[in-house]
PDB file of C-alpha atoms in Angstrom:
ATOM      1  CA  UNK A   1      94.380 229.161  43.006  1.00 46.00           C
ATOM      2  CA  UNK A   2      92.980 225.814  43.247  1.00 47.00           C
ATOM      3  CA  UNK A   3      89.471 226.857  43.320  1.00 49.00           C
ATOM      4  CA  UNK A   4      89.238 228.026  40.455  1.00 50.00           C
ATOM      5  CA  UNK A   5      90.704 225.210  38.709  1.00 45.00           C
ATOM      6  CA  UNK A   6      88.657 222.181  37.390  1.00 70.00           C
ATOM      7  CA  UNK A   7      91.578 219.827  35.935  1.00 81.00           C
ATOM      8  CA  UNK A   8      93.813 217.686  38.598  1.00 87.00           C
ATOM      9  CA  UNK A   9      96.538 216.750  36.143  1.00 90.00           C
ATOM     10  CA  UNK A  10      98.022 217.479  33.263  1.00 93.00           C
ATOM     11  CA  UNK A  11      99.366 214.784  30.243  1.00 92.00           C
ATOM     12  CA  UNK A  12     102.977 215.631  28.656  1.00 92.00           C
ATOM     13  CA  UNK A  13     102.809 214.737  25.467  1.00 88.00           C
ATOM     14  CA  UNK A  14     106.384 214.948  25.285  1.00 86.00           C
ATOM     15  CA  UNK A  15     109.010 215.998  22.353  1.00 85.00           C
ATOM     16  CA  UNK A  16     107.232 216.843  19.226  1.00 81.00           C
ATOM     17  CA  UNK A  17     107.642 214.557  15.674  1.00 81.00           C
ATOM     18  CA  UNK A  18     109.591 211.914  17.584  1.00 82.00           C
ATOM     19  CA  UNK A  19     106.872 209.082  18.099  1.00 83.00           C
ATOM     20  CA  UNK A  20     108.474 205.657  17.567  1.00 84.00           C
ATOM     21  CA  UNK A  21     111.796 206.674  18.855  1.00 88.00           C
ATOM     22  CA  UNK A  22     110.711 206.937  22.437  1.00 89.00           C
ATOM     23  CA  UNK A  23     113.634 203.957  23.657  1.00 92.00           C
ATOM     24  CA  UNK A  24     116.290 205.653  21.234  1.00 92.00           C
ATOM     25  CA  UNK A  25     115.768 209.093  23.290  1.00 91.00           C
ATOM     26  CA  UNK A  26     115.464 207.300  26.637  1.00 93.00           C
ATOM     27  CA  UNK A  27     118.746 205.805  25.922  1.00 94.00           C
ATOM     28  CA  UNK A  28     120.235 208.980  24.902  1.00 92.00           C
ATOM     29  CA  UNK A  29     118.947 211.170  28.176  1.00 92.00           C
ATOM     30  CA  UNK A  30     119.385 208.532  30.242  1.00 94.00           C
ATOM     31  CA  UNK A  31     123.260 208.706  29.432  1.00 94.00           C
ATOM     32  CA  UNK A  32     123.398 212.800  29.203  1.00 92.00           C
ATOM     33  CA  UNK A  33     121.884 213.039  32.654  1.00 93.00           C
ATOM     34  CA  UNK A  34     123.832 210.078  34.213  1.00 94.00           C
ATOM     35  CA  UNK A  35     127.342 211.773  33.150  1.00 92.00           C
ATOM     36  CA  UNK A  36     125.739 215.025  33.761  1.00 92.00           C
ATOM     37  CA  UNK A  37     125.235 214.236  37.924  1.00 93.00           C
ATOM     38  CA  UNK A  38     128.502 212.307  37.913  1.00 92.00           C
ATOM     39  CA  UNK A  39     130.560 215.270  35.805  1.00 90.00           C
ATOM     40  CA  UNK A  40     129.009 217.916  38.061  1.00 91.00           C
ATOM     41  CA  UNK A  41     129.435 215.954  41.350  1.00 92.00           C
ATOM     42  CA  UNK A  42     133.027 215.342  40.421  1.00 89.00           C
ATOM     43  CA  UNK A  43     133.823 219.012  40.299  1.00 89.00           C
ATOM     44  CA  UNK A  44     132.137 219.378  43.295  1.00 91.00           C
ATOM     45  CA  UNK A  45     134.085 217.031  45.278  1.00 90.00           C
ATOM     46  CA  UNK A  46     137.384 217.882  44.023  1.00 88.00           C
ATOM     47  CA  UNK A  47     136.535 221.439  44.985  1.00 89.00           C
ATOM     48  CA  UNK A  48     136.004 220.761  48.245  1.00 90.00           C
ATOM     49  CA  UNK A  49     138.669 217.949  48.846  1.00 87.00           C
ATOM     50  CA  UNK A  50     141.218 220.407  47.506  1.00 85.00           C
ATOM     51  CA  UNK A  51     142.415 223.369  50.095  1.00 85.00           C
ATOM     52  CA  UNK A  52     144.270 224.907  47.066  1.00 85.00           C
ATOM     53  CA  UNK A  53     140.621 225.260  45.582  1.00 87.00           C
ATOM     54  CA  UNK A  54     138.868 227.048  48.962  1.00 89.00           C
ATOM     55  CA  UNK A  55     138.964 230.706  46.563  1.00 90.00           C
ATOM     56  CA  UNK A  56     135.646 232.941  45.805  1.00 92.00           C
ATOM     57  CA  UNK A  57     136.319 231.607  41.826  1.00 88.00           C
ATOM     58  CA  UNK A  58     136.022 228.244  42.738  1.00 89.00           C
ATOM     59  CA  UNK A  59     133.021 228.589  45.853  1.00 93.00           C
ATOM     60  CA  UNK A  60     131.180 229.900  42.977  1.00 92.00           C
ATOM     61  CA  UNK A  61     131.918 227.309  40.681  1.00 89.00           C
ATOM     62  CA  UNK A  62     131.407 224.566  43.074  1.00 91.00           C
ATOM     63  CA  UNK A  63     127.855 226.266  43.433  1.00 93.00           C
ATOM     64  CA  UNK A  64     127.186 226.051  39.511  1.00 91.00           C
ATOM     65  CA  UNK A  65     128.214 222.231  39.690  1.00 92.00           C
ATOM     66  CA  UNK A  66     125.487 221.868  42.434  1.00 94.00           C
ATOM     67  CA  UNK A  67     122.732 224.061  39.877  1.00 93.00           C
ATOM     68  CA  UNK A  68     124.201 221.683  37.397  1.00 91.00           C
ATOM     69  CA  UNK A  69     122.789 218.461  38.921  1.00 94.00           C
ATOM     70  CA  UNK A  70     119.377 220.373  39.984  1.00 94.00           C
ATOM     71  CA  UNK A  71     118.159 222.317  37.113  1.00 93.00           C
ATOM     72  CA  UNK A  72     118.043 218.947  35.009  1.00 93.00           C
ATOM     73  CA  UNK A  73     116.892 216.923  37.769  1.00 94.00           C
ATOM     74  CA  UNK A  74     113.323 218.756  37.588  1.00 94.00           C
ATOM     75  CA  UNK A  75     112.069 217.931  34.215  1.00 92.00           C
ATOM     76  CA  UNK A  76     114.573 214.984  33.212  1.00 93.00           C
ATOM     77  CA  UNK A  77     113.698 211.823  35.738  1.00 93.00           C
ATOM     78  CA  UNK A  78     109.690 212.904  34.442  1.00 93.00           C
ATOM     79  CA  UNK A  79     110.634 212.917  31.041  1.00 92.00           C
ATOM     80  CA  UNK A  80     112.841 209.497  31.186  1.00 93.00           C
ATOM     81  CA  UNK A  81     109.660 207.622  32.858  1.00 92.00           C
ATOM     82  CA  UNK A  82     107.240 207.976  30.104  1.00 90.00           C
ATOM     83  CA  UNK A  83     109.730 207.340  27.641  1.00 91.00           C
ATOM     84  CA  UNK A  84     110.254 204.192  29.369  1.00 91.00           C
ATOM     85  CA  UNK A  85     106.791 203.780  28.696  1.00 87.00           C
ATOM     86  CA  UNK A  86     104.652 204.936  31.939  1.00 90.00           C
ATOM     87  CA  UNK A  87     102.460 207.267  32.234  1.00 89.00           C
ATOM     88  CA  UNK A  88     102.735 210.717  30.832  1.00 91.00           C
ATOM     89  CA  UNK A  89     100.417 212.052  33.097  1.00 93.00           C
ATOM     90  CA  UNK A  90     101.676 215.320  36.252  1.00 93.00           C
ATOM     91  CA  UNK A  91      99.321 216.345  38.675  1.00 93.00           C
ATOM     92  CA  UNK A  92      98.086 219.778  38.380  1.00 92.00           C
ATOM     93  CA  UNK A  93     100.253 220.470  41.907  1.00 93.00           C
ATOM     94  CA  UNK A  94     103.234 218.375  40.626  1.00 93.00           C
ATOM     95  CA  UNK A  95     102.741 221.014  37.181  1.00 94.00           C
ATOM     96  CA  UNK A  96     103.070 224.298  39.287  1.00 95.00           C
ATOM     97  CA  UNK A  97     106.151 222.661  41.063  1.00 95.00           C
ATOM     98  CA  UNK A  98     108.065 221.772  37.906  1.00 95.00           C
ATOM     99  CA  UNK A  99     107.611 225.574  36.668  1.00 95.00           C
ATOM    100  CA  UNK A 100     108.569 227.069  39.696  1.00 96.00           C
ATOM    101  CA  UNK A 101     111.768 224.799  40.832  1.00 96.00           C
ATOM    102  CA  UNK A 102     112.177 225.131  36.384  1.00 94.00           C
ATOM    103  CA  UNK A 103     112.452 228.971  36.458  1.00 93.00           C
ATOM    104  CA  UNK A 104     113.727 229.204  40.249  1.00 96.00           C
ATOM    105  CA  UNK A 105     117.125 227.278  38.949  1.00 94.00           C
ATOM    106  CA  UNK A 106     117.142 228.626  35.994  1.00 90.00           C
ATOM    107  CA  UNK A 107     117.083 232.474  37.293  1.00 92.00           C
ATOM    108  CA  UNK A 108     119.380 231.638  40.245  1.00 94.00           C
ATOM    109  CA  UNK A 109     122.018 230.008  37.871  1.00 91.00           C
ATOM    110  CA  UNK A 110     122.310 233.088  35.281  1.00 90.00           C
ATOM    111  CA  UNK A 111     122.728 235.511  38.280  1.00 93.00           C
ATOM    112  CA  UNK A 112     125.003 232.924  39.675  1.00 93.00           C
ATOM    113  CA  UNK A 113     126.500 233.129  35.572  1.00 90.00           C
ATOM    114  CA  UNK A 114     127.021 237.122  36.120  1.00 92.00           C
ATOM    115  CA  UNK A 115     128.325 237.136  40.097  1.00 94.00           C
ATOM    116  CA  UNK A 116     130.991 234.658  38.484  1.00 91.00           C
ATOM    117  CA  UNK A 117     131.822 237.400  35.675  1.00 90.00           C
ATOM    118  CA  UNK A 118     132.460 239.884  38.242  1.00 93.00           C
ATOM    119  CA  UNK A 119     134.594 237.577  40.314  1.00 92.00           C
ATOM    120  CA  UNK A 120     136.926 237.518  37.305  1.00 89.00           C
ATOM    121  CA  UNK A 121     136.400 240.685  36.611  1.00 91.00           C
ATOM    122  CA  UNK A 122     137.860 241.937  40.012  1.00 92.00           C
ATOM    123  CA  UNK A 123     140.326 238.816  39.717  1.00 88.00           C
ATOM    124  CA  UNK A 124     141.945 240.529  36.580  1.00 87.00           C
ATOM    125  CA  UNK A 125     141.310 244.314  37.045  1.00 88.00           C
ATOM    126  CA  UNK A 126     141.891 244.180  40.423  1.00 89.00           C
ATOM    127  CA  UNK A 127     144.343 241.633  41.401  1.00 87.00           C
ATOM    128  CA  UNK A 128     145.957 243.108  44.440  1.00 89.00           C
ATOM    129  CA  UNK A 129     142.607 243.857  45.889  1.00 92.00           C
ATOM    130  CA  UNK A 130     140.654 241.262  45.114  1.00 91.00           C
ATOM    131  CA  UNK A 131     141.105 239.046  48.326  1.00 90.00           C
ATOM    132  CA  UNK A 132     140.066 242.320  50.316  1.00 92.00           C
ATOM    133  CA  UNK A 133     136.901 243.063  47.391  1.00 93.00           C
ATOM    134  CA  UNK A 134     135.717 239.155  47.706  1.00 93.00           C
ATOM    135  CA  UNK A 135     135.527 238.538  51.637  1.00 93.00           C
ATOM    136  CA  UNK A 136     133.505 235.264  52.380  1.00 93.00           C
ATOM    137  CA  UNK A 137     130.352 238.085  53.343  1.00 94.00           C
ATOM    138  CA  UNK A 138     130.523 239.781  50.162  1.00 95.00           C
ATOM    139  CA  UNK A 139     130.642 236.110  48.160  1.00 95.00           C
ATOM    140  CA  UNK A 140     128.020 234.840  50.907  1.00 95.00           C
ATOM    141  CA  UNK A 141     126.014 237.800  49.899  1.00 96.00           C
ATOM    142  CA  UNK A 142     126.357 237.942  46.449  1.00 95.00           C
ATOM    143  CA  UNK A 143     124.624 234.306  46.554  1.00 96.00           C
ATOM    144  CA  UNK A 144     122.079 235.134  48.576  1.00 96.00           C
ATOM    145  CA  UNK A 145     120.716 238.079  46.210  1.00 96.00           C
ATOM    146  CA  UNK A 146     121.006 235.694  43.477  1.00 96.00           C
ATOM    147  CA  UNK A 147     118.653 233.220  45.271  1.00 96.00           C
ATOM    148  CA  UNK A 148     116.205 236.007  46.244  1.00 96.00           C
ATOM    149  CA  UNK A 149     116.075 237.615  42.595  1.00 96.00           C
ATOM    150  CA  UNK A 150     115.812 233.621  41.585  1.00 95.00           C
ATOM    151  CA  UNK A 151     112.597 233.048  43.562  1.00 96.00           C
ATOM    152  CA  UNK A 152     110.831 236.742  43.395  1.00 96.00           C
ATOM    153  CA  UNK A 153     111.290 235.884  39.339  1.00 95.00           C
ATOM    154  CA  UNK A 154     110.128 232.286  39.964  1.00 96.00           C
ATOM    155  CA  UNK A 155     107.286 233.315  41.936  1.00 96.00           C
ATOM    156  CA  UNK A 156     105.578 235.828  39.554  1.00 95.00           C
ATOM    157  CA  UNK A 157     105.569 233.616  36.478  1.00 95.00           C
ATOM    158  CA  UNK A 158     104.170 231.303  38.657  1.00 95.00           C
ATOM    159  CA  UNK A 159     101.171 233.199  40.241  1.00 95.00           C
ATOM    160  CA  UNK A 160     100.447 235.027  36.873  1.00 94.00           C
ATOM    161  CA  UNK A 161     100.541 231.380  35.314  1.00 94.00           C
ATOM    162  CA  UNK A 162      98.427 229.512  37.593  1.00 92.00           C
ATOM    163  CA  UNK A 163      96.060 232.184  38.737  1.00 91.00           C
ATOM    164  CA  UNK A 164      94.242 231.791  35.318  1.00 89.00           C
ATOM    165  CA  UNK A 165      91.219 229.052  35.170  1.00 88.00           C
ATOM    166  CA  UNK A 166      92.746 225.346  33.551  1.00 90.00           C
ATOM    167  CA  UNK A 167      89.358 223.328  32.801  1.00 84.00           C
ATOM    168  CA  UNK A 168      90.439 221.446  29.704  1.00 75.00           C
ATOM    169  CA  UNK A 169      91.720 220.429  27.502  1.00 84.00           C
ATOM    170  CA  UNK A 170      94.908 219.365  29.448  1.00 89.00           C
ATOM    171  CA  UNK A 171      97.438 218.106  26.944  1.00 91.00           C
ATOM    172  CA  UNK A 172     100.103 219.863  27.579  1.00 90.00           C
ATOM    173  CA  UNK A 173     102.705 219.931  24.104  1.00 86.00           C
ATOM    174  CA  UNK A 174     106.021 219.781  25.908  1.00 85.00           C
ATOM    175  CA  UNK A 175     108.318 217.557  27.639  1.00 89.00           C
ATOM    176  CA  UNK A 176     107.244 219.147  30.980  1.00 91.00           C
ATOM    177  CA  UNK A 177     105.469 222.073  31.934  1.00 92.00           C
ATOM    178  CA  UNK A 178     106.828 225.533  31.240  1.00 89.00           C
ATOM    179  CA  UNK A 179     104.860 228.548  30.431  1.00 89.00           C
ATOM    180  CA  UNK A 180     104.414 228.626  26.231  1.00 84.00           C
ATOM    181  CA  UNK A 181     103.188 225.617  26.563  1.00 87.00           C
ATOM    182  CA  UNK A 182     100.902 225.456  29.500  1.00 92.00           C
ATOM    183  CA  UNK A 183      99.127 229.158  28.803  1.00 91.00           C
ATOM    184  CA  UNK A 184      97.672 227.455  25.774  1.00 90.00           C
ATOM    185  CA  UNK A 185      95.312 225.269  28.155  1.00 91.00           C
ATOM    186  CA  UNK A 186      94.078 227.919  30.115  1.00 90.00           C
ATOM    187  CA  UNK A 187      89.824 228.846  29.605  1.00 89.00           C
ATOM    188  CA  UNK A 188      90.314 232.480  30.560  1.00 86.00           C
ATOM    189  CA  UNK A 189      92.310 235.072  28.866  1.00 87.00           C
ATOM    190  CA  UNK A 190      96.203 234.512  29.595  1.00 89.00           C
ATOM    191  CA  UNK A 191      97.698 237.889  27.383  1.00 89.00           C
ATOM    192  CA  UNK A 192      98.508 239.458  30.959  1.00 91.00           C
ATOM    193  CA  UNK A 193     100.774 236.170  31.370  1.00 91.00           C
ATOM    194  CA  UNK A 194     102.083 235.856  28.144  1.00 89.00           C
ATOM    195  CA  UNK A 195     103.420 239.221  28.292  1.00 89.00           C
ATOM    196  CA  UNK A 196     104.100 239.267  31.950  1.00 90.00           C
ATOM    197  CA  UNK A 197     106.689 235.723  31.255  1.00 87.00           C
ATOM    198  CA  UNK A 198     107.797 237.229  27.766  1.00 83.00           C
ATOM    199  CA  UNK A 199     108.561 240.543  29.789  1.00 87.00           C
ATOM    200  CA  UNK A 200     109.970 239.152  33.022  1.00 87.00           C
ATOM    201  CA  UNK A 201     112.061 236.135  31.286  1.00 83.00           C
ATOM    202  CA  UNK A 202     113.406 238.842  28.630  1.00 79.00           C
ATOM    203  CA  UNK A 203     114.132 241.512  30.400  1.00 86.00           C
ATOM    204  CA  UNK A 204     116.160 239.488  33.570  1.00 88.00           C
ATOM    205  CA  UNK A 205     117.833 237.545  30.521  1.00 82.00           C
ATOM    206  CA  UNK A 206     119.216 240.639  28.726  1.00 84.00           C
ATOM    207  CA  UNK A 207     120.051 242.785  32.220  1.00 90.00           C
ATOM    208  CA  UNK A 208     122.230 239.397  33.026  1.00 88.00           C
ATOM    209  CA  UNK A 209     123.915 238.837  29.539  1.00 85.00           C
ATOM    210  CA  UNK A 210     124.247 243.197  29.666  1.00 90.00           C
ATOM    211  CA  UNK A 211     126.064 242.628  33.238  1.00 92.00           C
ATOM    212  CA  UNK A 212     128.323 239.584  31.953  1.00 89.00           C
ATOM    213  CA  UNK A 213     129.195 241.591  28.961  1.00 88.00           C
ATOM    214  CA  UNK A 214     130.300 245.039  30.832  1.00 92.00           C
ATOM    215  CA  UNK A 215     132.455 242.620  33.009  1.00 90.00           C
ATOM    216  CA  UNK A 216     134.234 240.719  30.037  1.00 88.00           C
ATOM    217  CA  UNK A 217     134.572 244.305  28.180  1.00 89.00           C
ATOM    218  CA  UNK A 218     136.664 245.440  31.010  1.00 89.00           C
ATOM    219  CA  UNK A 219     138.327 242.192  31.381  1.00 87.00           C
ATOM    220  CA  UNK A 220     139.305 242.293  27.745  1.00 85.00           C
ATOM    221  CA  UNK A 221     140.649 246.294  27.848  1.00 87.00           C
ATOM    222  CA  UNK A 222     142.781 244.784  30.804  1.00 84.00           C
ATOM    223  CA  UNK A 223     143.962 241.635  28.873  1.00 83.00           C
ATOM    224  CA  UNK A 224     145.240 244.007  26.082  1.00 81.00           C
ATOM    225  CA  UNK A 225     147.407 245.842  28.533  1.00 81.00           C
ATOM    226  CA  UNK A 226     149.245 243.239  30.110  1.00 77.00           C
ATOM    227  CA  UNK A 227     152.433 242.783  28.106  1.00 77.00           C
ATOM    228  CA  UNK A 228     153.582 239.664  28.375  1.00 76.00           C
ATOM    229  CA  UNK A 229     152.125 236.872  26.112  1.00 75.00           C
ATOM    230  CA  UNK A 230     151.990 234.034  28.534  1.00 74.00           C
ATOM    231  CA  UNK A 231     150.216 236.683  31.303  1.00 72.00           C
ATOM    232  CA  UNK A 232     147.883 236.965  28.325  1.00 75.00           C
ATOM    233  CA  UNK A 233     147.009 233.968  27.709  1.00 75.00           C
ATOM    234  CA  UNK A 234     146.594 232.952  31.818  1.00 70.00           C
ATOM    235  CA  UNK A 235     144.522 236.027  32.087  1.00 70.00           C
ATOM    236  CA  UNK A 236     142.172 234.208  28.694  1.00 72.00           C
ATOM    237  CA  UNK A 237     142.193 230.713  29.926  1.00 69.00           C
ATOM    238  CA  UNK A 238     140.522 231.909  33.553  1.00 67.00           C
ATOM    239  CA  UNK A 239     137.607 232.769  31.461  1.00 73.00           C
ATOM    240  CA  UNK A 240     137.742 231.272  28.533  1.00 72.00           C
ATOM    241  CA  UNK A 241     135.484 228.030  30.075  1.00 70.00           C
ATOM    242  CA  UNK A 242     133.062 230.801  31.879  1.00 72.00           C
ATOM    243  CA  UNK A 243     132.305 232.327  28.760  1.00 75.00           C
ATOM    244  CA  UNK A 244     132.017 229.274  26.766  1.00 74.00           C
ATOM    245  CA  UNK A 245     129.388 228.410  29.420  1.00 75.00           C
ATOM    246  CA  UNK A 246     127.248 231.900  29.613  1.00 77.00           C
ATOM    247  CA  UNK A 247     126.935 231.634  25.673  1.00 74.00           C
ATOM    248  CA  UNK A 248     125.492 227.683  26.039  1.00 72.00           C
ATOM    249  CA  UNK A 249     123.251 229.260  28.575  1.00 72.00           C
ATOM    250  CA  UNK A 250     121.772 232.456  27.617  1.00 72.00           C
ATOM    251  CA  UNK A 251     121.336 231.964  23.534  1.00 68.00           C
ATOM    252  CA  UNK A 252     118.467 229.427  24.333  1.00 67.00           C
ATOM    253  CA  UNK A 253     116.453 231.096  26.788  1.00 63.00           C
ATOM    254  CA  UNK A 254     116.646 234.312  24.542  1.00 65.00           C
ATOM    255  CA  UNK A 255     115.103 232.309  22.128  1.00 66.00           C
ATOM    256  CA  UNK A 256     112.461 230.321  23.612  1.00 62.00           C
ATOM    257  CA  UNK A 257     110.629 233.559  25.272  1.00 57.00           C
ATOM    258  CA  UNK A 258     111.360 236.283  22.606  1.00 61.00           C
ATOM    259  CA  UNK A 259     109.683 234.468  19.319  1.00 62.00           C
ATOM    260  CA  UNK A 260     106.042 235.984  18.385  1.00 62.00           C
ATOM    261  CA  UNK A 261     104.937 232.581  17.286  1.00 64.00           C
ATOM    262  CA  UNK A 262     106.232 229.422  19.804  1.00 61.00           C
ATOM    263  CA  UNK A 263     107.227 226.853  17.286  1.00 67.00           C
ATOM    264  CA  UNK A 264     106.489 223.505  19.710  1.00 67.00           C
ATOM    265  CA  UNK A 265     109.289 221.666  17.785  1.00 70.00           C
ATOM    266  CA  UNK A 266     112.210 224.369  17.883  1.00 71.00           C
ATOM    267  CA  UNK A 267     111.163 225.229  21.474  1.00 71.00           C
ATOM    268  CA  UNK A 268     111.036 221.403  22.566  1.00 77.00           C
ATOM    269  CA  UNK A 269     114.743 221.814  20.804  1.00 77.00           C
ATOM    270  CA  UNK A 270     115.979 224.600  22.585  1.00 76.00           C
ATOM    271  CA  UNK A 271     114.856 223.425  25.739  1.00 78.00           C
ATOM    272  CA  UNK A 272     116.521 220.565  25.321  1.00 83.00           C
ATOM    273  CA  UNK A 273     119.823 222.101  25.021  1.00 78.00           C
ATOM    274  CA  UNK A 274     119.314 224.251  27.434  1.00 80.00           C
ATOM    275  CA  UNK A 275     118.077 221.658  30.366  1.00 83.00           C
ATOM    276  CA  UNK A 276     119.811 218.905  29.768  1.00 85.00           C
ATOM    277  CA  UNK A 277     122.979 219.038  27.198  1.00 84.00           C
ATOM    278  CA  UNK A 278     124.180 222.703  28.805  1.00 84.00           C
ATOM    279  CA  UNK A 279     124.720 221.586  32.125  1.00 87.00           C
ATOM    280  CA  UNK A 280     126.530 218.640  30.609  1.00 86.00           C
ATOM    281  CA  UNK A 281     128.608 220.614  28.723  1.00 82.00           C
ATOM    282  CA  UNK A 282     129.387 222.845  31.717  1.00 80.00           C
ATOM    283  CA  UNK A 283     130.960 219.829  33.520  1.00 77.00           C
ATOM    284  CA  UNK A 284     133.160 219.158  30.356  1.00 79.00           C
ATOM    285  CA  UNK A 285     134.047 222.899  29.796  1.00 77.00           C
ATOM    286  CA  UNK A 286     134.939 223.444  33.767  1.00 73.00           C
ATOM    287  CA  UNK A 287     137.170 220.223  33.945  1.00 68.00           C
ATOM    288  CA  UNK A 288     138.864 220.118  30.202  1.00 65.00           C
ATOM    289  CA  UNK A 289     139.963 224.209  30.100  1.00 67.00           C
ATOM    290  CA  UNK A 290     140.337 224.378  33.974  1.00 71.00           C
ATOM    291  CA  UNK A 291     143.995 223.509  35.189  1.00 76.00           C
ATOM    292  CA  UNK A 292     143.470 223.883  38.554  1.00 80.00           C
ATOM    293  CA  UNK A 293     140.190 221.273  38.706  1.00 81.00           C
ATOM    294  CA  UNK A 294     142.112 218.730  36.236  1.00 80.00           C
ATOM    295  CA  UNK A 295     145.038 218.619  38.646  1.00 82.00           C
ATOM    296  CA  UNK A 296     142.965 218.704  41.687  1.00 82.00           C
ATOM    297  CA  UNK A 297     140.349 215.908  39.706  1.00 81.00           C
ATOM    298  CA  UNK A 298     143.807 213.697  38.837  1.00 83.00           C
ATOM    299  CA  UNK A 299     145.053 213.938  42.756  1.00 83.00           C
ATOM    300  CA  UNK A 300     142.047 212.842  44.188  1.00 81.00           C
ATOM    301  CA  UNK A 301     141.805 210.063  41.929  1.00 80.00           C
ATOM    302  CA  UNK A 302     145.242 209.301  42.747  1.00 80.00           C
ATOM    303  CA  UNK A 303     143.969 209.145  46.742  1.00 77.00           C
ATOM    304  CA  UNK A 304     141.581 206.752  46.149  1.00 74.00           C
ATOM    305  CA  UNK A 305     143.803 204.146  43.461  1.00 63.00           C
TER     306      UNK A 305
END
């Protein structure tokens, strides 16, 4: 790969139509992804601190927390130093890492989004089995396949991406370097990776969201049976916050690859949402509609007053 490649590095040129506001945005991200580490981390440890919380439910969402802190942390810290006002410049190496680790995350975290479905799935469907159905292998397992599918996905868009010739120019029209907007910069023809990301990042998007939805069409056939309202609305509330998250998750990315014409602005949008504010939001929706985190968030902050 790096034979055939004449630049070393790459410049960001970061969002698009914001010059002059570069401390006003630093500001901003440097608060989202501050409270987006400490939200995340939070969950985490109460998760873990808490015996009450040692269930598949919450193993997977104490996994999601963890995604949460290290799908922003790849493009964020870059983006917050050269709005601070140094340089804007990755290394072609440093480039190939960010979309790898980008799409690796990002992959792993919407199987992780559909394992989770399932898990409630069997939770409500299947209540008097569902200790026997989720055994620590099966959960352990589960995990595993959605780390494998994570990098194989990862690992193509990579190779098709980088296996083309870069040899200038290298400004790359992003925040940090993701497909659309590195392809651009590439001397030989890139349609094989165009459609090879637009195919790959489409098609695992819409198998995912087609998974989550078959789960939550069950779920809600089973929520219409039960016949008390308060067993209804417990049965709701244990996915209500899941589902709140898959939407934040899975509209963006279904945007960003599946337009003809990348618009850099919308994208640069998008991504935003999708990097930094949706993980963010995940802590809030996972601590505010969960009763079992707030209670086990308020005892351990009760153990350490």
């Amino acid at each position: 790969m790096g034979n055939h490649t004449l630049l070393n590095e790459f410049i960001l040129l970061g969002i698009p139509q914001t010059q002059g506001l570069e401390t006003l945005l630093f500001v901003v991200f440097l608060f989202i992804y501050i409270f987006t580490l400490l939200g995340n981390l939070l969950i985490f440890t109460a998760i873990v601190s808490s015996s009450t919380l040692h269930t598949p439910m919450y193993f997977f969402l104490g996994l999601l927390s963890i995604f949460d802190m290290l799908f922003p942390s790849v493009t964020c810290p870059k983006m917050l130093l050269y709005l601070s006002g140094q340089s804007p410049t990755i290394s072609y190496r440093g480039c190939i890492a960010q979309l790898f680790f980008y799409h690796f995350l990002g992959s792993t975290e919407g199987c992780l989004y559909s394992v989770m479905a399932y898990d409630r799935y069997v939770a409500i469907c299947h209540p008097l089995r569902y200790m026997l159905i989720m055994k620590p292998g099966v959960c352990l397992g589960l995990v595993i396949v959605s780390w494998l599918i994570g990098c194989l996905q990862s690992g193509i868009l990579t190779f098709f991406t980088f296996k083309l010739t870069y040899c200038g120019p290298n400004h790359v029209h992003h925040f940090f370097c993701d497909i659309p907007a590195v392809l651009p910069l590439a001397c030989t023809d890139n349609k094989l990776a165009q459609k090879v990301g637009s195919i790959n990042v489409g098609f695992l998007a819409l198998m995912l969201l087609f998974s989550v939805c078959v789960s939550y069409i069950h779920i809600g056939v089973a929520i219409l049976r039960i016949r008390s309202a308060e067993g209804r609305q417990k049965a709701f509330s244990t996915c209500s916050a899941h589902l709140t998250a898959i939407l934040c998750a899975y509209g963006p990315v279904i945007i960003i690859y599946l337009q003809r014409t990348p618009n850099p602005l919308l994208g640069a949008v998008v991504q935003i949402l999708n990097n930094i504010v949706s993980p963010m939001l995940n802590s809030l929706i996972y601590s505010l509609r969960n009763k079992e985190v707030k209670r086990a968030l308020r005892r351990m902050f009760h153990s350490l007053a």
